[in-house]
Coordinates of C-alpha atoms and ligand atoms in Angstrom, one line a residue:
M1 CA 3.8 1.3 16.2
A2 CA 4.8 4.9 15.6
L3 CA 2.3 7.0 13.7
D4 CA 2.8 10.6 12.5
K5 CA 0.0 12.9 13.4
D6 CA 0.4 14.9 10.2
C7 CA 0.4 12.0 7.8
L8 CA -2.7 11.1 5.7
F9 CA -2.2 7.3 5.8
C10 CA -1.3 7.4 9.6
K11 CA -4.7 9.1 10.0
I12 CA -6.4 6.4 8.0
I13 CA -4.7 3.7 10.1
N14 CA -5.8 5.2 13.4
G15 CA -9.4 5.8 12.0
D16 CA -9.3 9.6 12.0
I17 CA -10.0 9.5 8.3
P18 CA -12.4 6.9 7.0
S19 CA -11.4 4.2 4.5
A20 CA -12.8 1.1 3.0
K21 CA -10.8 -1.6 4.8
V22 CA -9.9 -4.8 3.0
Y23 CA -7.5 -6.3 5.4
E24 CA -5.8 -5.6 8.8
D25 CA -3.4 -7.4 11.2
E26 CA -0.8 -6.3 13.7
F27 CA 1.5 -4.9 11.1
V28 CA -0.5 -4.1 8.0
Y29 CA -3.6 -2.1 7.1
A30 CA -5.1 -2.4 3.6
F31 CA -7.9 -0.3 2.0
K32 CA -9.4 0.6 -1.3
D33 CA -7.7 3.4 -3.2
I34 CA -10.0 6.4 -3.4
E35 CA -9.2 6.9 -7.1
P36 CA -8.9 3.3 -8.5
I37 CA -7.1 2.8 -11.8
A38 CA -8.1 -0.8 -12.1
P39 CA -11.2 -2.8 -11.0
V40 CA -9.2 -4.0 -8.0
H41 CA -7.0 -1.3 -6.5
Y42 CA -6.0 -1.7 -2.9
L43 CA -3.3 0.1 -0.9
F44 CA -1.2 -1.9 1.6
V45 CA 0.5 0.2 4.3
P46 CA 2.7 -0.6 7.3
K47 CA 1.1 0.3 10.7
T48 CA 4.1 2.5 11.5
H49 CA 5.2 5.6 9.7
I50 CA 7.9 4.8 7.1
C51 CA 8.0 7.5 4.5
C52 CA 9.1 5.5 1.5
A53 CA 10.9 2.4 0.2
K54 CA 14.2 4.2 0.6
K55 CA 13.8 3.9 4.4
I56 CA 13.2 0.2 4.5
D57 CA 16.1 -1.2 6.6
A58 CA 17.0 -4.1 8.9
E59 CA 15.0 -2.6 11.7
N60 CA 11.7 -2.3 9.9
S61 CA 11.8 -4.7 6.9
Q62 CA 9.5 -7.1 8.7
Y63 CA 6.7 -4.7 7.8
A64 CA 7.5 -5.0 4.1
A65 CA 7.5 -8.8 4.5
K66 CA 4.2 -8.8 6.3
I67 CA 2.7 -6.6 3.6
F68 CA 3.6 -9.2 0.9
E69 CA 2.2 -11.9 3.1
A70 CA -1.0 -9.9 3.4
I71 CA -1.2 -9.3 -0.3
A72 CA -1.0 -13.0 -0.9
K73 CA -3.7 -13.7 1.7
V74 CA -6.1 -11.1 0.2
A75 CA -5.5 -12.5 -3.3
A76 CA -6.2 -16.0 -2.1
D77 CA -9.3 -15.0 -0.2
E78 CA -10.7 -13.0 -3.1
G79 CA -9.8 -15.6 -5.7
I80 CA -7.5 -13.1 -7.5
E81 CA -5.2 -15.2 -9.7
S82 CA -3.1 -12.5 -11.2
Y83 CA -2.2 -9.1 -9.9
R84 CA 0.4 -6.3 -10.0
V85 CA 2.1 -4.8 -7.0
I86 CA 3.6 -1.3 -7.4
N87 CA 5.5 0.9 -5.1
N88 CA 6.2 4.5 -6.2
C89 CA 9.3 5.8 -4.3
G90 CA 10.0 9.5 -4.7
E91 CA 8.7 12.3 -6.8
D92 CA 9.7 11.2 -10.3
A93 CA 8.2 7.8 -9.6
G94 CA 4.9 9.5 -8.7
Q95 CA 4.8 9.1 -5.0
S96 CA 2.2 11.5 -3.7
V97 CA 1.7 10.3 -0.1
M98 CA 4.8 10.0 2.0
H99 CA 3.9 6.9 3.9
L100 CA 5.2 3.7 2.4
H101 CA 2.4 1.9 0.4
F102 CA 2.1 -0.8 -2.1
H103 CA -0.6 -0.7 -4.8
M104 CA -2.3 -4.0 -5.6
L105 CA -3.9 -3.9 -9.0
A106 CA -6.0 -6.6 -10.6
G107 CA -9.2 -7.4 -12.5
T108 CA -8.0 -6.3 -15.9
K109 CA -5.4 -7.3 -18.5
M110 CA -2.5 -4.9 -18.0
G111 CA 0.1 -3.6 -20.4
W112 CA 3.8 -3.6 -19.7
G113 CA 6.8 -2.0 -21.2
K114 CA 8.3 1.4 -21.8
Q115 CA 5.1 3.0 -23.0
S116 CA 3.5 2.3 -19.6
L117 CA 6.0 4.8 -18.0
G118 CA 4.2 8.0 -19.0
Ligands
5GP1 P1 1.1 7.3 -4.8 O1 0.8 8.2 -5.9 O2 1.8 8.0 -3.6 O3 1.9 6.1 -5.2 O4 -0.3 6.7 -4.3 C1 -1.1 7.4 -3.4 C2 -2.5 6.8 -3.6 O5 -3.3 7.2 -2.5 C3 -3.2 7.3 -4.9 O6 -3.5 6.2 -5.8 C4 -4.4 8.0 -4.4 O7 -5.6 7.8 -5.2 C5 -4.6 7.4 -3.0 N1 -5.2 8.3 -2.0 C6 -4.9 9.6 -1.7 N2 -5.6 10.1 -0.7 C7 -6.4 9.0 -0.4 C8 -7.4 8.9 0.6 O8 -7.7 9.9 1.4 N3 -8.1 7.7 0.8 C9 -7.8 6.7 0.0 N4 -8.5 5.5 0.2 N5 -6.8 6.7 -1.0 C10 -6.2 7.9 -1.1
ZN2 ZN1 2.3 7.9 8.1

């Protein structure tokens, strides 16, 4: 596990910055988003510094797979039947923290379509 001492989510993973943990295993850390946009808003991050989805490759894709396993586990444990997973990659997509993360949103009826693209 290679963490970056200057990265916000690496600091959350190693406990330097507190977070409301919802799940953890060898590969994945998940915690509540500090500014939730839905009743359930969790962030799932790999326990190694990967800046963004563009940098997922054959060497590290196991982390992405483990994140989706973790999301399914958390959903099952919490009885969440329907949810949305979002990854923002790059500036135009709205990525503000440069450590790969997947938003899990649930607990409300969500819109879809072009109008949801701001
Ligand atoms: P992005 O915009 O990069 O896709 O998502 C970053 C997310 O991280 C945002 O939803 C934001 O609210 C959340 N966030 C930023 N700083 C912190 C923090 O210190 N703690 C937690 N729990 N969430 C954070
Ligand atoms: Zn990081």
